Amino acid sequence: MSARKTRVAVVFGGRSTEHTISCVSAGSVLANLDPERFEIVPIGITREGGWVLGPSDPAQLAIQGRELPVVEQNDKALVLAGDPTRRELVGIGPGTGALGGVDVVFPLLHGAFGEDGTIQGLLELAGIPYVGAGVLASAGAMDKEYAKKLLAAEGLPVGTYVSLRRNQSTLDDADRERLGLPVFVKPARAGSSIGISKVTSWDQLDAAIALARETDPKVLIEAAVVGREVECGVLEFPDGRVEASLPAEIRVVSEAEGAWYDFEAKYLGEDAELDIPAKLDDAITEKLRATAVRAFEALDCQGLARVDFFVGQDGELTINEVNTMPGFTTTSAYPKMWAVTGVDYRTLLSTLVDTAIARGVGLR
């Protein structure tokens, strides 16, 4: 008799502005989880919060030309969201429906209502192990203001920034003087470069704040850091070891004036390239990898994270942000960095699932 396969629910979509990228990540993961070891249950969450059984064919979650996939419950989209014979909603409680019968959940939700501790808290209540950071680390890393505060408290290097809460309309003169130009204006609790603007003149600021607030009422305004954009993957193993990958450098190759690594460059265009491993001196590479692990531990992360840096001309490091559920699309840096480091995609996914099961749920 063959051993029972581990039942893995891959949850994707969700209510955030990163819904479509979550779907693309899920398609890649569904195609690469080891079918010899895992029974896979794809579960999509619509933008309205409905849970449905997802497609059995990962290709349905790929980018088609410039069209991004979505999870919907209406008849038109159920071809994408799942087989019309499997339209039932998913039960969440222990022992009920598809999610209640799984061994572990892979929550491939990016942004609010998923990556921010919400689904992690739900799964803790349900007693179901899950891949990635717990409630505290997920919430802390998702909020860029508090992530910077926690990192700085551990003596780690972060850039200069100002946080604008709901009742604050713009920067005062003192903050403008302290930040200087250019600045980047972004939603405090979002990712995938959605809602971000580069401001090179103060008369652009109000429009940039308004754009960011379409995603999040709290806005972060950061002083631009001169340096190379370099990312590093962090991975926890089932035995508790935490290691960092070789880093990747993002190079924007667009000839457009002021071009930067925005949503278009990340997912839809050809304006950015990745150097993996990054062409850095060995000493800087090792310092960066060690700092990535320190950042992971400072936020009390588990499972995985991608730590994004700016590397100055003198090798000085500045942490931009920590992403507790990085993208797993075909263009995403996280799996590519681990492949170059010696952990292929299938082994990486298996390690994440095995670590989640070994960790379990509850206080730890």
mmCIF file of C-alpha atoms in Angstrom:
data_model
loop_
_atom_site.group_PDB
_atom_site.id
_atom_site.type_symbol
_atom_site.label_atom_id
_atom_site.label_comp_id
_atom_site.label_asym_id
_atom_site.label_seq_id
_atom_site.Cartn_x
_atom_site.Cartn_y
_atom_site.Cartn_z
ATOM 1 C CA MET A 1 0.000 0.000 0.000
ATOM 2 C CA SER A 2 1.430 3.380 -0.973
ATOM 3 C CA ALA A 3 1.758 6.126 1.636
ATOM 4 C CA ARG A 4 -0.997 8.728 1.723
ATOM 5 C CA LYS A 5 -0.075 11.933 -0.054
ATOM 6 C CA THR A 6 0.053 15.158 1.920
ATOM 7 C CA ARG A 7 -3.024 17.234 1.053
ATOM 8 C CA VAL A 8 -2.011 20.821 0.256
ATOM 9 C CA ALA A 9 -4.515 23.616 -0.271
ATOM 10 C CA VAL A 10 -3.092 26.375 -2.474
ATOM 11 C CA VAL A 11 -5.107 29.514 -1.699
ATOM 12 C CA PHE A 12 -4.899 32.443 -4.103
ATOM 13 C CA GLY A 13 -6.655 35.531 -5.423
ATOM 14 C CA GLY A 14 -8.114 37.490 -2.533
ATOM 15 C CA ARG A 15 -9.474 40.951 -1.886
ATOM 16 C CA SER A 16 -6.304 43.005 -2.323
ATOM 17 C CA THR A 17 -5.099 45.023 -5.295
ATOM 18 C CA GLU A 18 -2.580 42.217 -5.872
ATOM 19 C CA HIS A 19 -5.333 39.693 -6.654
ATOM 20 C CA THR A 20 -4.168 39.024 -10.198
ATOM 21 C CA ILE A 21 -0.496 38.560 -9.282
ATOM 22 C CA SER A 22 -1.559 36.101 -6.589
ATOM 23 C CA CYS A 23 -3.387 34.112 -9.279
ATOM 24 C CA VAL A 24 -0.283 34.047 -11.480
ATOM 25 C CA SER A 25 1.871 32.938 -8.527
ATOM 26 C CA ALA A 26 -0.610 30.153 -7.814
ATOM 27 C CA GLY A 27 -0.507 28.912 -11.391
ATOM 28 C CA SER A 28 3.257 28.541 -11.155
ATOM 29 C CA VAL A 29 3.125 26.780 -7.779
ATOM 30 C CA LEU A 30 0.335 24.429 -8.858
ATOM 31 C CA ALA A 31 2.418 23.417 -11.873
ATOM 32 C CA ASN A 32 5.513 22.687 -9.795
ATOM 33 C CA LEU A 33 4.363 21.058 -6.547
ATOM 34 C CA ASP A 34 5.538 17.435 -6.561
ATOM 35 C CA PRO A 35 2.548 15.281 -7.637
ATOM 36 C CA GLU A 36 4.263 12.193 -6.221
ATOM 37 C CA ARG A 37 4.156 13.670 -2.717
ATOM 38 C CA PHE A 38 1.204 16.046 -2.664
ATOM 39 C CA GLU A 39 -2.500 15.978 -3.386
ATOM 40 C CA ILE A 40 -3.258 19.551 -4.406
ATOM 41 C CA VAL A 41 -6.482 21.427 -3.688
ATOM 42 C CA PRO A 42 -6.607 24.793 -5.534
ATOM 43 C CA ILE A 43 -8.830 27.314 -3.746
ATOM 44 C CA GLY A 44 -9.559 30.735 -5.173
ATOM 45 C CA ILE A 45 -10.853 33.762 -3.256
ATOM 46 C CA THR A 46 -12.798 36.282 -5.298
ATOM 47 C CA ARG A 47 -12.282 40.021 -5.016
ATOM 48 C CA GLU A 48 -15.539 40.086 -3.032
ATOM 49 C CA GLY A 49 -14.282 37.478 -0.553
ATOM 50 C CA GLY A 50 -16.057 34.360 -1.855
ATOM 51 C CA TRP A 51 -14.142 31.066 -1.651
ATOM 52 C CA VAL A 52 -14.433 28.624 -4.573
ATOM 53 C CA LEU A 53 -12.618 25.529 -5.736
ATOM 54 C CA GLY A 54 -10.119 26.623 -8.345
ATOM 55 C CA PRO A 55 -8.979 25.329 -11.731
ATOM 56 C CA SER A 56 -7.323 21.942 -12.098
ATOM 57 C CA ASP A 57 -5.245 23.261 -15.009
ATOM 58 C CA PRO A 58 -2.508 25.703 -13.850
ATOM 59 C CA ALA A 59 -2.356 27.178 -17.373
ATOM 60 C CA GLN A 60 -5.691 28.861 -16.658
ATOM 61 C CA LEU A 61 -3.851 31.064 -14.146
ATOM 62 C CA ALA A 62 -1.149 32.291 -16.522
ATOM 63 C CA ILE A 63 -0.847 35.756 -18.029
ATOM 64 C CA GLN A 64 -2.363 35.642 -21.520
ATOM 65 C CA GLY A 65 -0.717 38.390 -23.570
ATOM 66 C CA ARG A 66 -1.290 41.374 -21.311
ATOM 67 C CA GLU A 67 -4.422 39.963 -19.651
ATOM 68 C CA LEU A 68 -4.103 38.920 -16.009
ATOM 69 C CA PRO A 69 -6.180 36.089 -14.510
ATOM 70 C CA VAL A 70 -8.850 36.595 -11.833
ATOM 71 C CA VAL A 71 -11.054 34.463 -9.581
ATOM 72 C CA GLU A 72 -14.756 35.123 -9.998
ATOM 73 C CA GLN A 73 -18.017 33.358 -9.207
ATOM 74 C CA ASN A 74 -20.111 34.515 -12.146
ATOM 75 C CA ASP A 75 -20.844 32.117 -14.994
ATOM 76 C CA LYS A 76 -18.540 33.891 -17.444
ATOM 77 C CA ALA A 77 -15.464 33.469 -15.257
ATOM 78 C CA LEU A 78 -16.144 30.031 -13.808
ATOM 79 C CA VAL A 79 -14.229 28.529 -16.716
ATOM 80 C CA LEU A 80 -11.198 30.145 -15.084
ATOM 81 C CA ALA A 81 -12.277 29.808 -11.476
ATOM 82 C CA GLY A 82 -13.021 26.101 -11.738
ATOM 83 C CA ASP A 83 -14.867 23.249 -13.351
ATOM 84 C CA PRO A 84 -18.606 24.188 -13.549
ATOM 85 C CA THR A 85 -19.397 20.879 -11.829
ATOM 86 C CA ARG A 86 -17.369 21.991 -8.765
ATOM 87 C CA ARG A 87 -18.935 25.364 -7.995
ATOM 88 C CA GLU A 88 -19.581 24.682 -4.321
ATOM 89 C CA LEU A 89 -18.183 27.164 -1.836
ATOM 90 C CA VAL A 90 -15.297 25.946 0.273
ATOM 91 C CA GLY A 91 -15.860 25.081 3.928
ATOM 92 C CA ILE A 92 -13.295 26.671 6.259
ATOM 93 C CA GLY A 93 -13.858 25.004 9.621
ATOM 94 C CA PRO A 94 -11.959 21.882 10.798
ATOM 95 C CA GLY A 95 -13.294 18.774 9.102
ATOM 96 C CA THR A 96 -15.622 20.672 6.778
ATOM 97 C CA GLY A 97 -15.306 21.144 3.026
ATOM 98 C CA ALA A 98 -12.061 21.133 1.099
ATOM 99 C CA LEU A 99 -10.042 23.293 3.485
ATOM 100 C CA GLY A 100 -11.088 21.390 6.574
ATOM 101 C CA GLY A 101 -9.686 18.185 5.097
ATOM 102 C CA VAL A 102 -6.215 19.428 4.172
ATOM 103 C CA ASP A 103 -2.937 18.831 5.985
ATOM 104 C CA VAL A 104 -1.372 22.210 5.194
ATOM 105 C CA VAL A 105 -2.265 25.453 3.436
ATOM 106 C CA PHE A 106 -0.025 27.361 1.031
ATOM 107 C CA PRO A 107 -1.529 30.890 1.290
ATOM 108 C CA LEU A 108 -0.332 32.522 -1.920
ATOM 109 C CA LEU A 109 -2.134 35.764 -1.117
ATOM 110 C CA HIS A 110 -0.250 38.985 -1.735
ATOM 111 C CA GLY A 111 -1.152 42.218 0.014
ATOM 112 C CA ALA A 112 -4.044 43.093 2.323
ATOM 113 C CA PHE A 113 -6.504 40.447 3.555
ATOM 114 C CA GLY A 114 -3.985 37.674 3.140
ATOM 115 C CA GLU A 115 -0.323 38.521 3.480
ATOM 116 C CA ASP A 116 -1.030 40.832 6.433
ATOM 117 C CA GLY A 117 -1.862 38.214 9.079
ATOM 118 C CA THR A 118 -5.575 37.891 8.363
ATOM 119 C CA ILE A 119 -5.614 34.435 6.777
ATOM 120 C CA GLN A 120 -2.812 33.372 9.126
ATOM 121 C CA GLY A 121 -5.063 34.151 12.105
ATOM 122 C CA LEU A 122 -7.939 32.258 10.485
ATOM 123 C CA LEU A 123 -5.748 29.194 9.968
ATOM 124 C CA GLU A 124 -4.425 29.378 13.536
ATOM 125 C CA LEU A 125 -8.023 29.371 14.805
ATOM 126 C CA ALA A 126 -8.827 26.425 12.529
ATOM 127 C CA GLY A 127 -5.714 24.543 13.659
ATOM 128 C CA ILE A 128 -4.360 24.098 10.143
ATOM 129 C CA PRO A 129 -0.588 24.455 9.477
ATOM 130 C CA TYR A 130 0.365 26.923 6.763
ATOM 131 C CA VAL A 131 3.384 28.020 4.745
ATOM 132 C CA GLY A 132 5.081 31.250 5.718
ATOM 133 C CA ALA A 133 5.113 33.802 8.493
ATOM 134 C CA GLY A 134 2.727 33.849 11.433
ATOM 135 C CA VAL A 135 0.274 36.580 12.389
ATOM 136 C CA LEU A 136 2.745 39.007 13.969
ATOM 137 C CA ALA A 137 5.443 38.827 11.295
ATOM 138 C CA SER A 138 2.891 38.949 8.479
ATOM 139 C CA ALA A 139 1.221 42.061 9.889
ATOM 140 C CA GLY A 140 4.492 43.740 10.827
ATOM 141 C CA ALA A 141 6.164 43.221 7.461
ATOM 142 C CA MET A 142 3.051 44.202 5.511
ATOM 143 C CA ASP A 143 2.918 47.607 7.209
ATOM 144 C CA LYS A 144 6.031 49.283 5.830
ATOM 145 C CA GLU A 145 6.085 51.920 8.561
ATOM 146 C CA TYR A 146 6.172 49.391 11.389
ATOM 147 C CA ALA A 147 8.538 47.090 9.534
ATOM 148 C CA LYS A 148 11.032 49.959 9.353
ATOM 149 C CA LYS A 149 10.560 50.679 13.061
ATOM 150 C CA LEU A 150 11.186 47.054 14.019
ATOM 151 C CA LEU A 151 14.221 46.772 11.759
ATOM 152 C CA ALA A 152 15.684 50.037 13.069
ATOM 153 C CA ALA A 153 15.122 48.876 16.656
ATOM 154 C CA GLU A 154 17.407 45.920 15.878
ATOM 155 C CA GLY A 155 20.071 48.244 14.493
ATOM 156 C CA LEU A 156 19.387 47.419 10.853
ATOM 157 C CA PRO A 157 19.717 50.132 8.181
ATOM 158 C CA VAL A 158 16.523 51.683 6.793
ATOM 159 C CA GLY A 159 15.945 54.793 4.694
ATOM 160 C CA THR A 160 14.418 58.147 5.626
ATOM 161 C CA TYR A 161 10.618 58.233 5.475
ATOM 162 C CA VAL A 162 7.430 59.901 6.675
ATOM 163 C CA SER A 163 4.120 58.146 7.314
ATOM 164 C CA LEU A 164 0.892 60.015 6.538
ATOM 165 C CA ARG A 165 -2.143 58.691 8.384
ATOM 166 C CA ARG A 166 -5.739 59.137 7.308
ATOM 167 C CA ASN A 167 -6.104 62.579 8.920
ATOM 168 C CA GLN A 168 -2.876 63.973 7.422
ATOM 169 C CA SER A 169 -3.269 65.429 3.948
ATOM 170 C CA THR A 170 0.309 66.251 2.961
ATOM 171 C CA LEU A 171 3.870 66.839 4.140
ATOM 172 C CA ASP A 172 4.811 69.905 6.130
ATOM 173 C CA ASP A 173 7.780 72.066 5.169
ATOM 174 C CA ALA A 174 10.094 70.442 7.711
ATOM 175 C CA ASP A 175 9.438 66.959 6.337
ATOM 176 C CA ARG A 176 9.939 68.139 2.762
ATOM 177 C CA GLU A 177 13.280 69.600 3.758
ATOM 178 C CA ARG A 178 14.297 66.403 5.557
ATOM 179 C CA LEU A 179 13.298 64.072 2.712
ATOM 180 C CA GLY A 180 14.460 66.140 -0.240
ATOM 181 C CA LEU A 181 13.641 65.198 -3.826
ATOM 182 C CA PRO A 182 12.954 62.831 -5.437
ATOM 183 C CA VAL A 183 10.672 60.836 -3.145
ATOM 184 C CA PHE A 184 8.600 57.698 -3.643
ATOM 185 C CA VAL A 185 4.999 57.802 -2.490
ATOM 186 C CA LYS A 186 3.373 54.450 -1.821
ATOM 187 C CA PRO A 187 0.536 52.730 0.029
ATOM 188 C CA ALA A 188 1.870 51.702 3.432
ATOM 189 C CA ARG A 189 0.304 48.236 3.243
ATOM 190 C CA ALA A 190 0.533 47.004 -0.338
ATOM 191 C CA GLY A 191 3.029 45.521 -2.768
ATOM 192 C CA SER A 192 3.776 44.707 -6.419
ATOM 193 C CA SER A 193 4.520 48.425 -6.962
ATOM 194 C CA ILE A 194 0.772 49.137 -7.087
ATOM 195 C CA GLY A 195 -0.151 52.738 -6.277
ATOM 196 C CA ILE A 196 3.462 53.939 -6.171
ATOM 197 C CA SER A 197 4.631 57.204 -7.721
ATOM 198 C CA LYS A 198 8.039 58.755 -8.138
ATOM 199 C CA VAL A 199 7.792 62.462 -7.268
ATOM 200 C CA THR A 200 10.453 64.746 -8.679
ATOM 201 C CA SER A 201 8.680 68.047 -7.979
ATOM 202 C CA TRP A 202 6.580 68.974 -4.935
ATOM 203 C CA ASP A 203 3.688 70.036 -7.151
ATOM 204 C CA GLN A 204 3.298 66.321 -8.021
ATOM 205 C CA LEU A 205 2.935 65.285 -4.377
ATOM 206 C CA ASP A 206 -0.823 65.685 -3.820
ATOM 207 C CA ALA A 207 -1.691 63.625 -6.893
ATOM 208 C CA ALA A 208 0.751 60.911 -5.800
ATOM 209 C CA ILE A 209 -0.791 60.806 -2.310
ATOM 210 C CA ALA A 210 -4.278 60.563 -3.823
ATOM 211 C CA LEU A 211 -3.177 57.657 -6.026
ATOM 212 C CA ALA A 212 -1.647 55.793 -3.071
ATOM 213 C CA ARG A 213 -4.815 56.332 -1.048
ATOM 214 C CA GLU A 214 -6.858 54.527 -3.652
ATOM 215 C CA THR A 215 -5.180 51.431 -2.154
ATOM 216 C CA ASP A 216 -4.508 52.389 1.475
ATOM 217 C CA PRO A 217 -5.500 55.411 3.606
ATOM 218 C CA LYS A 218 -2.053 55.294 5.222
ATOM 219 C CA VAL A 219 0.702 56.479 2.892
ATOM 220 C CA LEU A 220 4.456 56.172 3.145
ATOM 221 C CA ILE A 221 6.721 58.798 1.613
ATOM 222 C CA GLU A 222 10.346 57.712 1.273
ATOM 223 C CA ALA A 223 13.458 59.623 0.346
ATOM 224 C CA ALA A 224 15.023 58.146 -2.778
ATOM 225 C CA VAL A 225 18.112 56.067 -2.035
ATOM 226 C CA VAL A 226 20.913 56.137 -4.577
ATOM 227 C CA GLY A 227 22.051 52.578 -5.110
ATOM 228 C CA ARG A 228 21.603 49.297 -6.899
ATOM 229 C CA GLU A 229 18.376 47.381 -6.242
ATOM 230 C CA VAL A 230 19.269 43.955 -4.910
ATOM 231 C CA GLU A 231 17.026 41.236 -3.474
ATOM 232 C CA CYS A 232 17.851 38.240 -1.307
ATOM 233 C CA GLY A 233 15.736 35.199 -0.492
ATOM 234 C CA VAL A 234 15.534 33.729 3.001
ATOM 235 C CA LEU A 235 14.373 30.163 3.612
ATOM 236 C CA GLU A 236 13.641 28.226 6.806
ATOM 237 C CA PHE A 237 14.183 24.476 6.714
ATOM 238 C CA PRO A 238 12.197 21.834 8.631
ATOM 239 C CA ASP A 239 14.993 21.444 11.192
ATOM 240 C CA GLY A 240 14.861 25.178 12.002
ATOM 241 C CA ARG A 241 17.890 26.305 9.984
ATOM 242 C CA VAL A 242 17.511 29.687 8.308
ATOM 243 C CA GLU A 243 19.638 30.433 5.238
ATOM 244 C CA ALA A 244 19.897 33.195 2.644
ATOM 245 C CA SER A 245 20.120 32.706 -1.098
ATOM 246 C CA LEU A 246 22.550 34.267 -3.487
ATOM 247 C CA PRO A 247 21.206 37.747 -4.263
ATOM 248 C CA ALA A 248 19.647 39.081 -7.461
ATOM 249 C CA GLU A 249 20.045 42.555 -8.897
ATOM 250 C CA ILE A 250 17.188 44.309 -10.670
ATOM 251 C CA ARG A 251 18.299 46.452 -13.582
ATOM 252 C CA VAL A 252 15.835 48.756 -15.295
ATOM 253 C CA VAL A 253 16.879 48.849 -18.948
ATOM 254 C CA SER A 254 14.186 51.184 -20.279
ATOM 255 C CA GLU A 255 15.478 54.259 -22.079
ATOM 256 C CA ALA A 256 12.560 56.339 -20.790
ATOM 257 C CA GLU A 257 13.636 59.208 -18.570
ATOM 258 C CA GLY A 258 13.058 58.489 -14.880
ATOM 259 C CA ALA A 259 12.100 54.831 -15.473
ATOM 260 C CA TRP A 260 11.955 52.628 -12.363
ATOM 261 C CA TYR A 261 10.842 49.137 -11.331
ATOM 262 C CA ASP A 262 7.075 49.693 -11.450
ATOM 263 C CA PHE A 263 4.213 47.205 -11.959
ATOM 264 C CA GLU A 264 4.557 47.355 -15.746
ATOM 265 C CA ALA A 265 8.266 46.564 -15.618
ATOM 266 C CA LYS A 266 7.741 43.733 -13.116
ATOM 267 C CA TYR A 267 5.009 41.797 -14.851
ATOM 268 C CA LEU A 268 4.017 43.065 -18.285
ATOM 269 C CA GLY A 269 6.965 44.692 -19.974
ATOM 270 C CA GLU A 270 10.549 44.021 -20.942
ATOM 271 C CA ASP A 271 12.028 47.060 -19.218
ATOM 272 C CA ALA A 272 13.761 45.187 -16.385
ATOM 273 C CA GLU A 273 16.334 42.413 -16.178
ATOM 274 C CA LEU A 274 17.587 40.270 -13.308
ATOM 275 C CA ASP A 275 21.227 39.430 -12.730
ATOM 276 C CA ILE A 276 21.329 36.227 -10.667
ATOM 277 C CA PRO A 277 23.606 36.090 -8.857
ATOM 278 C CA ALA A 278 24.131 39.827 -8.553
ATOM 279 C CA LYS A 279 27.530 41.049 -9.674
ATOM 280 C CA LEU A 280 28.769 42.132 -6.239
ATOM 281 C CA ASP A 281 32.060 41.742 -4.419
ATOM 282 C CA ASP A 282 32.121 38.549 -2.351
ATOM 283 C CA ALA A 283 32.375 40.497 0.899
ATOM 284 C CA ILE A 284 29.309 42.594 0.075
ATOM 285 C CA THR A 285 27.389 39.499 -1.001
ATOM 286 C CA GLU A 286 28.095 37.771 2.311
ATOM 287 C CA LYS A 287 27.235 40.900 4.290
ATOM 288 C CA LEU A 288 23.978 41.225 2.369
ATOM 289 C CA ARG A 289 23.035 37.574 2.959
ATOM 290 C CA ALA A 290 23.787 37.848 6.671
ATOM 291 C CA THR A 291 21.770 41.064 6.920
ATOM 292 C CA ALA A 292 18.835 39.411 5.162
ATOM 293 C CA VAL A 293 18.774 36.674 7.817
ATOM 294 C CA ARG A 294 18.985 39.319 10.558
ATOM 295 C CA ALA A 295 16.016 41.155 9.036
ATOM 296 C CA PHE A 296 14.068 37.872 8.851
ATOM 297 C CA GLU A 297 14.725 37.261 12.524
ATOM 298 C CA ALA A 298 14.092 40.874 13.568
ATOM 299 C CA LEU A 299 10.522 40.632 12.257
ATOM 300 C CA ASP A 300 10.102 37.126 13.732
ATOM 301 C CA CYS A 301 9.472 35.642 10.283
ATOM 302 C CA GLN A 302 8.964 31.980 9.542
ATOM 303 C CA GLY A 303 9.147 29.877 6.404
ATOM 304 C CA LEU A 304 10.330 32.349 3.808
ATOM 305 C CA ALA A 305 10.868 35.993 2.973
ATOM 306 C CA ARG A 306 12.431 38.167 0.328
ATOM 307 C CA VAL A 307 14.489 41.058 1.664
ATOM 308 C CA ASP A 308 14.948 43.995 -0.702
ATOM 309 C CA PHE A 309 18.009 46.234 -0.444
ATOM 310 C CA PHE A 310 19.661 49.255 -1.952
ATOM 311 C CA VAL A 311 23.422 48.828 -2.239
ATOM 312 C CA GLY A 312 25.385 52.098 -2.318
ATOM 313 C CA GLN A 313 28.596 52.711 -4.237
ATOM 314 C CA ASP A 314 30.639 52.074 -1.087
ATOM 315 C CA GLY A 315 28.778 48.831 -0.360
ATOM 316 C CA GLU A 316 26.531 50.450 2.244
ATOM 317 C CA LEU A 317 23.250 48.542 2.626
ATOM 318 C CA THR A 318 19.785 50.000 3.114
ATOM 319 C CA ILE A 319 16.815 47.685 3.617
ATOM 320 C CA ASN A 320 13.873 48.741 1.489
ATOM 321 C CA GLU A 321 11.324 46.195 2.670
ATOM 322 C CA VAL A 322 10.708 42.599 3.740
ATOM 323 C CA ASN A 323 8.158 40.570 1.795
ATOM 324 C CA THR A 324 6.804 37.546 3.704
ATOM 325 C CA MET A 325 5.044 35.993 0.691
ATOM 326 C CA PRO A 326 7.097 36.972 -2.356
ATOM 327 C CA GLY A 327 5.889 36.366 -5.867
ATOM 328 C CA PHE A 328 6.133 32.898 -7.375
ATOM 329 C CA THR A 329 5.414 33.888 -10.974
ATOM 330 C CA THR A 330 7.650 32.756 -13.830
ATOM 331 C CA THR A 331 9.449 36.122 -13.645
ATOM 332 C CA SER A 332 9.739 36.277 -9.839
ATOM 333 C CA ALA A 333 13.175 36.556 -8.289
ATOM 334 C CA TYR A 334 12.605 34.415 -5.180
ATOM 335 C CA PRO A 335 12.499 30.950 -6.805
ATOM 336 C CA LYS A 336 15.153 31.989 -9.314
ATOM 337 C CA MET A 337 17.548 33.025 -6.557
ATOM 338 C CA TRP A 338 17.151 29.687 -4.810
ATOM 339 C CA ALA A 339 17.617 27.774 -8.061
ATOM 340 C CA VAL A 340 20.987 29.481 -8.556
ATOM 341 C CA THR A 341 21.834 28.793 -4.897
ATOM 342 C CA GLY A 342 21.220 25.077 -5.423
ATOM 343 C CA VAL A 343 17.575 24.546 -4.424
ATOM 344 C CA ASP A 344 15.458 23.831 -7.507
ATOM 345 C CA TYR A 345 11.864 25.021 -7.722
ATOM 346 C CA ARG A 346 10.219 21.698 -6.850
ATOM 347 C CA THR A 347 12.550 21.145 -3.892
ATOM 348 C CA LEU A 348 11.944 24.716 -2.726
ATOM 349 C CA LEU A 349 8.178 24.200 -2.661
ATOM 350 C CA SER A 350 8.526 20.851 -0.900
ATOM 351 C CA THR A 351 10.796 22.446 1.713
ATOM 352 C CA LEU A 352 8.250 25.194 2.389
ATOM 353 C CA VAL A 353 5.459 22.659 2.887
ATOM 354 C CA ASP A 354 7.615 20.374 5.055
ATOM 355 C CA THR A 355 8.695 23.328 7.221
ATOM 356 C CA ALA A 356 5.087 24.408 7.720
ATOM 357 C CA ILE A 357 4.082 20.923 8.845
ATOM 358 C CA ALA A 358 7.090 20.621 11.157
ATOM 359 C CA ARG A 359 6.288 24.006 12.738
ATOM 360 C CA GLY A 360 2.576 23.311 13.245
ATOM 361 C CA VAL A 361 0.249 25.928 14.699
ATOM 362 C CA GLY A 362 -0.071 27.744 18.023
ATOM 363 C CA LEU A 363 2.482 29.618 20.089
ATOM 364 C CA ARG A 364 6.048 28.753 19.138
#
